[in-house]
Amino acid sequence: MELVGGAETEIRALKPCLLRRNHSREQHGVAASCLEELRSKACDILAIDKSLAPITLVLAEDGTIVDDDDYFLCLPSNTKFVALASNEKWAYNNSDGGTAWISQESFEVDETDSGAGLRWRNVARQLKEDLSSIILLSEEDLQVLIDAPCSDLAQELGQSCATVLGLQNTLQQVLDQREEARQSKQLLELYLQALEKEGSILSKQQESQTGQDQTDAVDTGGNREGSSEVTLPSRLLTALREKPAPELSLSSQDLEWVAKEDPGALAAALSWDVEKTVSTQQACHRELSLRLQQVQSLRSLRSLSARKSSRPGARREPKRARRDPT
């Protein structure tokens, strides 16, 4: 503060800045004490027509509009600005490599920064401001931090290389866990789809066999109740004779018929002894019980899966960042 003409006048220190036009690589060094002075010098140095005023100043790094003097004073020296006329909009340029948070020694590297390099820096700054934001990062952002150079990331976060290396390993574990969860979900969905398809095929086969068996019963005039003769269809008798383990190749309906058939009548029809016939019927009964248990287990699994997927607030898995190795 100093007295000028009997009044106190505030003297601000000049801040060195870098100015350029949109879509231009040519930069100009400027020193200004406030935003208004920087705008005025931008018009003169960059030859911006006064008719295109007002001039908007944005950070070359990410297009942030700077319109507050206090914020301007908080920016480090040699911050890069883009001066936009009233009819222009900021556009990203991979040669920006903004210096708002980067040391003076990295200027030459900034000029050739790629979009990916700028991205991991932005994600790192977000993480540095709020560590809890890590749970909100997408898989793409996690992969960007994992792939970032350890030494550069350590410098950006203000941590040691050992700490950052541990952080990258943790991020990789999080990424792997998300991928495992997604693959498990996909396998479960495929499994349920296969069960539905198999159930539909079995249902059609059973309907077809039931119709054929009813036709055979009508043709022979057989009656299962009160008859000493076997009423099984000829195809089923043939399967019992020719198959070494017929219970594995018969449908559930056929297994039920064989198990309920009179052992004496069945033995006579097959030209077997009663002991062999009873043993075959018992095998059919065991196979039928096993299938019923499997059906009940599958229904329980499907019901549990439906309850989990309909639970309020159930979280959906994000998309994948890592490539499938196959």
mmCIF file of C-alpha atoms in Angstrom:
data_model
loop_
_atom_site.group_PDB
_atom_site.id
_atom_site.type_symbol
_atom_site.label_atom_id
_atom_site.label_comp_id
_atom_site.label_asym_id
_atom_site.label_seq_id
_atom_site.Cartn_x
_atom_site.Cartn_y
_atom_site.Cartn_z
ATOM 1 C CA MET A 1 0.000 0.000 0.000
ATOM 2 C CA GLU A 2 1.261 3.504 -0.740
ATOM 3 C CA LEU A 3 -0.168 7.045 -0.690
ATOM 4 C CA VAL A 4 -0.831 8.546 -4.122
ATOM 5 C CA GLY A 5 -2.318 12.038 -4.082
ATOM 6 C CA GLY A 6 -3.333 11.658 -0.450
ATOM 7 C CA ALA A 7 -5.180 8.333 -1.071
ATOM 8 C CA GLU A 8 -4.092 4.806 -0.383
ATOM 9 C CA THR A 9 -3.512 2.732 -3.506
ATOM 10 C CA GLU A 10 -2.965 -1.043 -3.491
ATOM 11 C CA ILE A 11 -0.039 -2.215 -5.572
ATOM 12 C CA ARG A 12 -0.239 -5.818 -6.676
ATOM 13 C CA ALA A 13 2.680 -7.894 -7.796
ATOM 14 C CA LEU A 14 2.780 -8.806 -11.446
ATOM 15 C CA LYS A 15 2.073 -12.468 -12.264
ATOM 16 C CA PRO A 16 3.841 -13.982 -15.304
ATOM 17 C CA CYS A 17 1.418 -15.806 -17.623
ATOM 18 C CA LEU A 18 1.443 -17.483 -21.036
ATOM 19 C CA LEU A 19 -1.154 -16.415 -23.616
ATOM 20 C CA ARG A 20 -2.248 -17.834 -26.945
ATOM 21 C CA ARG A 21 -5.258 -17.878 -29.255
ATOM 22 C CA ASN A 22 -7.507 -20.869 -29.689
ATOM 23 C CA HIS A 23 -6.149 -23.483 -32.166
ATOM 24 C CA SER A 24 -2.741 -21.806 -32.134
ATOM 25 C CA ARG A 25 0.642 -23.056 -30.915
ATOM 26 C CA GLU A 26 2.235 -19.614 -30.720
ATOM 27 C CA GLN A 27 2.494 -18.424 -27.103
ATOM 28 C CA HIS A 28 3.236 -14.998 -25.632
ATOM 29 C CA GLY A 29 4.645 -14.246 -22.216
ATOM 30 C CA VAL A 30 2.671 -11.592 -20.339
ATOM 31 C CA ALA A 31 2.851 -10.129 -16.850
ATOM 32 C CA ALA A 32 -0.360 -8.799 -15.302
ATOM 33 C CA SER A 33 -1.521 -7.847 -11.832
ATOM 34 C CA CYS A 34 -5.212 -8.695 -12.384
ATOM 35 C CA LEU A 35 -7.582 -10.309 -14.855
ATOM 36 C CA GLU A 36 -8.688 -7.035 -16.442
ATOM 37 C CA GLU A 37 -5.102 -6.128 -17.204
ATOM 38 C CA LEU A 38 -4.492 -9.584 -18.642
ATOM 39 C CA ARG A 39 -7.562 -9.260 -20.888
ATOM 40 C CA SER A 40 -6.419 -5.868 -22.119
ATOM 41 C CA LYS A 41 -2.916 -7.098 -22.903
ATOM 42 C CA ALA A 42 -4.368 -10.188 -24.610
ATOM 43 C CA CYS A 43 -6.309 -7.971 -27.023
ATOM 44 C CA ASP A 44 -3.213 -5.977 -27.865
ATOM 45 C CA ILE A 45 -0.642 -8.770 -28.056
ATOM 46 C CA LEU A 46 -2.862 -11.326 -29.828
ATOM 47 C CA ALA A 47 -4.395 -8.671 -32.141
ATOM 48 C CA ILE A 48 -7.987 -9.447 -31.199
ATOM 49 C CA ASP A 49 -10.510 -7.075 -32.737
ATOM 50 C CA LYS A 50 -12.150 -4.835 -30.144
ATOM 51 C CA SER A 51 -15.515 -5.575 -31.745
ATOM 52 C CA LEU A 52 -15.145 -9.204 -30.596
ATOM 53 C CA ALA A 53 -15.049 -8.168 -26.942
ATOM 54 C CA PRO A 54 -15.561 -9.203 -24.203
ATOM 55 C CA ILE A 55 -12.534 -11.462 -24.071
ATOM 56 C CA THR A 56 -12.851 -14.687 -22.054
ATOM 57 C CA LEU A 57 -9.767 -16.216 -20.474
ATOM 58 C CA VAL A 58 -9.708 -19.973 -19.911
ATOM 59 C CA LEU A 59 -7.055 -22.393 -18.698
ATOM 60 C CA ALA A 60 -5.357 -23.991 -21.687
ATOM 61 C CA GLU A 61 -5.228 -27.292 -19.835
ATOM 62 C CA ASP A 62 -8.943 -28.007 -19.383
ATOM 63 C CA GLY A 63 -10.912 -24.968 -20.541
ATOM 64 C CA THR A 64 -11.786 -23.710 -17.037
ATOM 65 C CA ILE A 65 -13.080 -20.140 -17.291
ATOM 66 C CA VAL A 66 -11.124 -17.746 -15.107
ATOM 67 C CA ASP A 67 -13.279 -14.733 -14.241
ATOM 68 C CA ASP A 68 -12.388 -14.134 -10.598
ATOM 69 C CA ASP A 69 -9.390 -12.039 -9.512
ATOM 70 C CA ASP A 70 -8.893 -14.004 -6.300
ATOM 71 C CA TYR A 71 -8.764 -17.287 -8.251
ATOM 72 C CA PHE A 72 -6.377 -15.695 -10.721
ATOM 73 C CA LEU A 73 -4.042 -14.720 -7.881
ATOM 74 C CA CYS A 74 -4.088 -18.300 -6.546
ATOM 75 C CA LEU A 75 -2.820 -19.709 -9.833
ATOM 76 C CA PRO A 76 0.920 -20.396 -10.061
ATOM 77 C CA SER A 77 3.216 -18.383 -12.257
ATOM 78 C CA ASN A 78 3.440 -19.220 -15.954
ATOM 79 C CA THR A 79 -0.044 -20.658 -16.070
ATOM 80 C CA LYS A 80 -1.185 -21.063 -19.673
ATOM 81 C CA PHE A 81 -4.285 -19.160 -20.799
ATOM 82 C CA VAL A 82 -6.299 -19.218 -24.001
ATOM 83 C CA ALA A 83 -7.952 -15.946 -24.977
ATOM 84 C CA LEU A 84 -11.370 -16.464 -26.556
ATOM 85 C CA ALA A 85 -13.275 -13.815 -28.464
ATOM 86 C CA SER A 86 -17.029 -13.529 -27.965
ATOM 87 C CA ASN A 87 -17.704 -15.759 -30.983
ATOM 88 C CA GLU A 88 -15.226 -18.509 -30.009
ATOM 89 C CA LYS A 89 -15.419 -21.622 -27.857
ATOM 90 C CA TRP A 90 -12.546 -23.421 -26.176
ATOM 91 C CA ALA A 91 -11.364 -26.617 -27.885
ATOM 92 C CA TYR A 92 -8.955 -29.154 -26.434
ATOM 93 C CA ASN A 93 -5.498 -29.185 -27.957
ATOM 94 C CA ASN A 94 -3.118 -32.015 -27.058
ATOM 95 C CA SER A 95 -0.243 -29.574 -27.183
ATOM 96 C CA ASP A 96 -1.691 -27.534 -24.295
ATOM 97 C CA GLY A 97 -0.056 -29.481 -21.493
ATOM 98 C CA GLY A 98 -1.295 -26.796 -19.026
ATOM 99 C CA THR A 99 1.076 -25.540 -16.398
ATOM 100 C CA ALA A 100 -1.434 -24.678 -13.692
ATOM 101 C CA TRP A 101 -0.222 -27.507 -11.484
ATOM 102 C CA ILE A 102 3.018 -28.479 -13.211
ATOM 103 C CA SER A 103 6.478 -27.197 -12.427
ATOM 104 C CA GLN A 104 8.379 -24.867 -14.705
ATOM 105 C CA GLU A 105 10.915 -27.613 -15.507
ATOM 106 C CA SER A 106 8.263 -29.695 -17.288
ATOM 107 C CA PHE A 107 7.271 -27.131 -19.907
ATOM 108 C CA GLU A 108 9.003 -28.930 -22.788
ATOM 109 C CA VAL A 109 7.353 -32.240 -21.814
ATOM 110 C CA ASP A 110 3.965 -30.528 -21.545
ATOM 111 C CA GLU A 111 4.116 -29.408 -25.142
ATOM 112 C CA THR A 112 4.037 -33.024 -26.331
ATOM 113 C CA ASP A 113 1.673 -34.462 -23.668
ATOM 114 C CA SER A 114 -0.884 -36.840 -25.122
ATOM 115 C CA GLY A 115 -4.585 -36.927 -24.231
ATOM 116 C CA ALA A 116 -3.949 -39.999 -22.066
ATOM 117 C CA GLY A 117 -1.201 -38.166 -20.162
ATOM 118 C CA LEU A 118 -3.495 -35.273 -19.386
ATOM 119 C CA ARG A 119 -6.236 -37.680 -18.362
ATOM 120 C CA TRP A 120 -4.220 -39.494 -15.709
ATOM 121 C CA ARG A 121 -3.042 -36.191 -14.320
ATOM 122 C CA ASN A 122 -6.624 -34.956 -14.004
ATOM 123 C CA VAL A 123 -7.698 -38.202 -12.326
ATOM 124 C CA ALA A 124 -4.692 -38.013 -9.991
ATOM 125 C CA ARG A 125 -5.605 -34.471 -8.955
ATOM 126 C CA GLN A 126 -9.163 -35.541 -8.270
ATOM 127 C CA LEU A 127 -7.826 -38.371 -6.117
ATOM 128 C CA LYS A 128 -5.425 -36.048 -4.322
ATOM 129 C CA GLU A 129 -8.241 -33.644 -3.395
ATOM 130 C CA ASP A 130 -10.522 -36.402 -2.101
ATOM 131 C CA LEU A 131 -9.118 -39.893 -1.544
ATOM 132 C CA SER A 132 -12.619 -41.328 -1.014
ATOM 133 C CA SER A 133 -13.433 -40.536 -4.653
ATOM 134 C CA ILE A 134 -11.523 -43.710 -5.580
ATOM 135 C CA ILE A 135 -14.740 -45.719 -5.115
ATOM 136 C CA LEU A 136 -16.448 -43.571 -7.752
ATOM 137 C CA LEU A 137 -13.751 -43.963 -10.411
ATOM 138 C CA SER A 138 -14.691 -45.813 -13.556
ATOM 139 C CA GLU A 139 -12.712 -48.834 -14.706
ATOM 140 C CA GLU A 140 -11.184 -46.702 -17.465
ATOM 141 C CA ASP A 141 -9.940 -44.161 -14.893
ATOM 142 C CA LEU A 142 -8.546 -46.951 -12.710
ATOM 143 C CA GLN A 143 -6.678 -48.382 -15.694
ATOM 144 C CA VAL A 144 -5.291 -44.929 -16.547
ATOM 145 C CA LEU A 145 -3.819 -44.574 -13.060
ATOM 146 C CA ILE A 146 -2.419 -48.114 -13.162
ATOM 147 C CA ASP A 147 -0.694 -47.452 -16.490
ATOM 148 C CA ALA A 148 0.666 -44.047 -15.444
ATOM 149 C CA PRO A 149 4.445 -43.814 -14.823
ATOM 150 C CA CYS A 150 5.042 -44.484 -11.132
ATOM 151 C CA SER A 151 7.523 -41.625 -10.640
ATOM 152 C CA ASP A 152 5.294 -39.066 -12.391
ATOM 153 C CA LEU A 153 2.232 -40.195 -10.453
ATOM 154 C CA ALA A 154 4.195 -39.987 -7.198
ATOM 155 C CA GLN A 155 5.196 -36.399 -8.024
ATOM 156 C CA GLU A 156 1.595 -35.498 -8.894
ATOM 157 C CA LEU A 157 0.208 -36.970 -5.650
ATOM 158 C CA GLY A 158 3.088 -35.749 -3.499
ATOM 159 C CA GLN A 159 3.848 -39.289 -2.289
ATOM 160 C CA SER A 160 6.815 -41.624 -2.411
ATOM 161 C CA CYS A 161 7.251 -44.083 -5.271
ATOM 162 C CA ALA A 162 6.807 -47.007 -2.863
ATOM 163 C CA THR A 163 3.455 -45.624 -1.673
ATOM 164 C CA VAL A 164 2.269 -45.003 -5.224
ATOM 165 C CA LEU A 165 3.364 -48.478 -6.306
ATOM 166 C CA GLY A 166 1.273 -49.946 -3.498
ATOM 167 C CA LEU A 167 -1.647 -47.759 -4.599
ATOM 168 C CA GLN A 168 -1.345 -48.998 -8.199
ATOM 169 C CA ASN A 169 -1.295 -52.626 -6.998
ATOM 170 C CA THR A 170 -4.431 -51.975 -4.942
ATOM 171 C CA LEU A 171 -6.145 -50.380 -7.940
ATOM 172 C CA GLN A 172 -5.257 -53.434 -10.036
ATOM 173 C CA GLN A 173 -6.839 -55.702 -7.398
ATOM 174 C CA VAL A 174 -10.003 -53.598 -7.437
ATOM 175 C CA LEU A 175 -10.083 -53.838 -11.222
ATOM 176 C CA ASP A 176 -9.596 -57.625 -11.113
ATOM 177 C CA GLN A 177 -12.367 -58.032 -8.528
ATOM 178 C CA ARG A 178 -14.795 -56.076 -10.694
ATOM 179 C CA GLU A 179 -13.906 -58.256 -13.671
ATOM 180 C CA GLU A 180 -14.371 -61.478 -11.670
ATOM 181 C CA ALA A 181 -17.752 -60.284 -10.429
ATOM 182 C CA ARG A 182 -18.852 -59.434 -13.974
ATOM 183 C CA GLN A 183 -17.695 -62.793 -15.339
ATOM 184 C CA SER A 184 -19.483 -64.644 -12.525
ATOM 185 C CA LYS A 185 -22.677 -62.783 -13.314
ATOM 186 C CA GLN A 186 -22.359 -63.543 -17.017
ATOM 187 C CA LEU A 187 -21.749 -67.256 -16.320
ATOM 188 C CA LEU A 188 -24.795 -67.397 -14.055
ATOM 189 C CA GLU A 189 -26.943 -65.758 -16.729
ATOM 190 C CA LEU A 190 -25.687 -68.231 -19.362
ATOM 191 C CA TYR A 191 -26.330 -71.125 -16.968
ATOM 192 C CA LEU A 192 -29.907 -70.018 -16.312
ATOM 193 C CA GLN A 193 -30.515 -69.543 -20.043
ATOM 194 C CA ALA A 194 -29.218 -73.070 -20.708
ATOM 195 C CA LEU A 195 -31.517 -74.471 -18.018
ATOM 196 C CA GLU A 196 -34.531 -72.732 -19.511
ATOM 197 C CA LYS A 197 -33.651 -74.008 -22.983
ATOM 198 C CA GLU A 198 -33.101 -77.553 -21.723
ATOM 199 C CA GLY A 199 -36.367 -77.461 -19.789
ATOM 200 C CA SER A 200 -38.223 -76.364 -22.903
ATOM 201 C CA ILE A 201 -36.711 -79.197 -24.996
ATOM 202 C CA LEU A 202 -37.495 -81.833 -22.338
ATOM 203 C CA SER A 203 -41.049 -80.570 -22.044
ATOM 204 C CA LYS A 204 -41.588 -80.906 -25.807
ATOM 205 C CA GLN A 205 -40.055 -84.392 -25.829
ATOM 206 C CA GLN A 206 -42.250 -85.525 -22.974
ATOM 207 C CA GLU A 207 -45.373 -84.163 -24.665
ATOM 208 C CA SER A 208 -44.446 -86.003 -27.876
ATOM 209 C CA GLN A 209 -43.736 -89.260 -26.040
ATOM 210 C CA THR A 210 -46.923 -88.977 -24.013
ATOM 211 C CA GLY A 211 -48.975 -88.637 -27.201
ATOM 212 C CA GLN A 212 -47.226 -91.626 -28.781
ATOM 213 C CA ASP A 213 -47.671 -93.774 -25.672
ATOM 214 C CA GLN A 214 -51.352 -92.930 -25.474
ATOM 215 C CA THR A 215 -51.742 -93.991 -29.113
ATOM 216 C CA ASP A 216 -49.963 -97.283 -28.408
ATOM 217 C CA ALA A 217 -52.230 -97.923 -25.422
ATOM 218 C CA VAL A 218 -55.363 -97.305 -27.500
ATOM 219 C CA ASP A 219 -54.143 -99.593 -30.270
ATOM 220 C CA THR A 220 -53.520 -102.489 -27.906
ATOM 221 C CA GLY A 221 -56.621 -101.830 -25.880
ATOM 222 C CA GLY A 222 -54.478 -102.116 -22.740
ATOM 223 C CA ASN A 223 -55.471 -100.890 -19.319
ATOM 224 C CA ARG A 224 -52.876 -100.349 -16.612
ATOM 225 C CA GLU A 225 -55.324 -101.011 -13.801
ATOM 226 C CA GLY A 226 -56.378 -104.579 -13.138
ATOM 227 C CA SER A 227 -54.368 -106.045 -16.053
ATOM 228 C CA SER A 228 -51.821 -108.845 -15.729
ATOM 229 C CA GLU A 229 -50.209 -107.886 -19.038
ATOM 230 C CA VAL A 230 -47.618 -105.156 -19.387
ATOM 231 C CA THR A 231 -48.927 -101.949 -20.998
ATOM 232 C CA LEU A 232 -45.602 -100.302 -21.770
ATOM 233 C CA PRO A 233 -45.124 -99.239 -25.424
ATOM 234 C CA SER A 234 -42.994 -101.453 -27.625
ATOM 235 C CA ARG A 235 -40.250 -98.823 -28.029
ATOM 236 C CA LEU A 236 -39.816 -98.744 -24.258
ATOM 237 C CA LEU A 237 -39.568 -102.526 -24.013
ATOM 238 C CA THR A 238 -36.975 -102.473 -26.793
ATOM 239 C CA ALA A 239 -34.915 -99.850 -24.928
ATOM 240 C CA LEU A 240 -35.004 -101.953 -21.736
ATOM 241 C CA ARG A 241 -33.765 -105.011 -23.609
ATOM 242 C CA GLU A 242 -31.018 -103.353 -25.690
ATOM 243 C CA LYS A 243 -29.588 -100.617 -23.457
ATOM 244 C CA PRO A 244 -26.934 -101.690 -20.915
ATOM 245 C CA ALA A 245 -28.135 -98.955 -18.521
ATOM 246 C CA PRO A 246 -31.608 -98.049 -19.796
ATOM 247 C CA GLU A 247 -32.409 -95.764 -16.847
ATOM 248 C CA LEU A 248 -29.843 -93.233 -18.162
ATOM 249 C CA SER A 249 -31.411 -92.951 -21.614
ATOM 250 C CA LEU A 250 -35.102 -92.904 -20.674
ATOM 251 C CA SER A 251 -37.200 -89.820 -20.074
ATOM 252 C CA SER A 252 -38.582 -89.068 -16.632
ATOM 253 C CA GLN A 253 -42.044 -90.179 -17.743
ATOM 254 C CA ASP A 254 -40.672 -93.490 -19.008
ATOM 255 C CA LEU A 255 -38.793 -94.029 -15.744
ATOM 256 C CA GLU A 256 -41.997 -93.509 -13.799
ATOM 257 C CA TRP A 257 -43.880 -96.014 -15.952
ATOM 258 C CA VAL A 258 -41.188 -98.674 -15.605
ATOM 259 C CA ALA A 259 -40.927 -98.188 -11.837
ATOM 260 C CA LYS A 260 -44.705 -98.564 -11.382
ATOM 261 C CA GLU A 261 -45.102 -101.566 -13.687
ATOM 262 C CA ASP A 262 -45.933 -104.975 -12.215
ATOM 263 C CA PRO A 263 -42.610 -106.873 -11.906
ATOM 264 C CA GLY A 264 -44.132 -110.183 -12.994
ATOM 265 C CA ALA A 265 -45.828 -108.774 -16.073
ATOM 266 C CA LEU A 266 -42.701 -106.811 -16.996
ATOM 267 C CA ALA A 267 -40.458 -109.853 -16.550
ATOM 268 C CA ALA A 268 -42.732 -111.902 -18.817
ATOM 269 C CA ALA A 269 -42.792 -109.178 -21.476
ATOM 270 C CA LEU A 270 -38.990 -108.875 -21.438
ATOM 271 C CA SER A 271 -38.326 -112.635 -21.034
ATOM 272 C CA TRP A 272 -36.272 -111.848 -17.950
ATOM 273 C CA ASP A 273 -36.191 -113.391 -14.513
ATOM 274 C CA VAL A 274 -37.984 -111.472 -11.753
ATOM 275 C CA GLU A 275 -34.758 -110.604 -9.925
ATOM 276 C CA LYS A 276 -33.257 -108.817 -12.929
ATOM 277 C CA THR A 277 -36.553 -107.059 -13.589
ATOM 278 C CA VAL A 278 -36.821 -105.796 -9.997
ATOM 279 C CA SER A 279 -33.196 -104.592 -10.111
ATOM 280 C CA THR A 280 -33.909 -102.616 -13.299
ATOM 281 C CA GLN A 281 -37.050 -101.088 -11.792
ATOM 282 C CA GLN A 282 -35.118 -100.024 -8.706
ATOM 283 C CA ALA A 283 -32.437 -98.402 -10.882
ATOM 284 C CA CYS A 284 -35.158 -96.511 -12.764
ATOM 285 C CA HIS A 285 -36.690 -95.392 -9.464
ATOM 286 C CA ARG A 286 -33.339 -94.109 -8.162
ATOM 287 C CA GLU A 287 -32.643 -92.216 -11.398
ATOM 288 C CA LEU A 288 -36.109 -90.637 -11.269
ATOM 289 C CA SER A 289 -35.560 -89.513 -7.650
ATOM 290 C CA LEU A 290 -32.173 -88.029 -8.559
ATOM 291 C CA ARG A 291 -33.659 -86.031 -11.412
ATOM 292 C CA LEU A 292 -36.418 -84.695 -9.180
ATOM 293 C CA GLN A 293 -33.819 -83.548 -6.640
ATOM 294 C CA GLN A 294 -31.852 -81.783 -9.375
ATOM 295 C CA VAL A 295 -34.969 -79.993 -10.598
ATOM 296 C CA GLN A 296 -35.749 -78.818 -7.056
ATOM 297 C CA SER A 297 -32.182 -77.579 -6.582
ATOM 298 C CA LEU A 298 -32.269 -75.659 -9.858
ATOM 299 C CA ARG A 299 -35.579 -74.058 -8.944
ATOM 300 C CA SER A 300 -34.150 -72.967 -5.591
ATOM 301 C CA LEU A 301 -31.078 -71.472 -7.323
ATOM 302 C CA ARG A 302 -33.252 -69.631 -9.841
ATOM 303 C CA SER A 303 -35.485 -68.267 -7.062
ATOM 304 C CA LEU A 304 -32.452 -67.065 -5.101
ATOM 305 C CA SER A 305 -31.004 -65.390 -8.198
ATOM 306 C CA ALA A 306 -34.329 -63.645 -8.901
ATOM 307 C CA ARG A 307 -34.500 -62.312 -5.339
ATOM 308 C CA LYS A 308 -30.971 -60.933 -5.517
ATOM 309 C CA SER A 309 -31.497 -59.221 -8.867
ATOM 310 C CA SER A 310 -34.755 -57.595 -7.669
ATOM 311 C CA ARG A 311 -33.288 -56.393 -4.350
ATOM 312 C CA PRO A 312 -33.651 -52.555 -3.984
ATOM 313 C CA GLY A 313 -30.407 -50.716 -4.492
ATOM 314 C CA ALA A 314 -28.736 -53.693 -6.152
ATOM 315 C CA ARG A 315 -25.546 -52.440 -7.749
ATOM 316 C CA ARG A 316 -24.849 -53.009 -11.412
ATOM 317 C CA GLU A 317 -21.374 -53.879 -12.454
ATOM 318 C CA PRO A 318 -19.545 -51.365 -14.564
ATOM 319 C CA LYS A 319 -18.089 -52.032 -17.901
ATOM 320 C CA ARG A 320 -14.742 -53.673 -18.360
ATOM 321 C CA ALA A 321 -11.454 -51.904 -18.857
ATOM 322 C CA ARG A 322 -9.140 -54.892 -19.394
ATOM 323 C CA ARG A 323 -9.135 -56.813 -22.690
ATOM 324 C CA ASP A 324 -10.188 -60.435 -22.871
ATOM 325 C CA PRO A 325 -6.959 -62.479 -23.329
ATOM 326 C CA THR A 326 -8.699 -64.739 -25.836
#
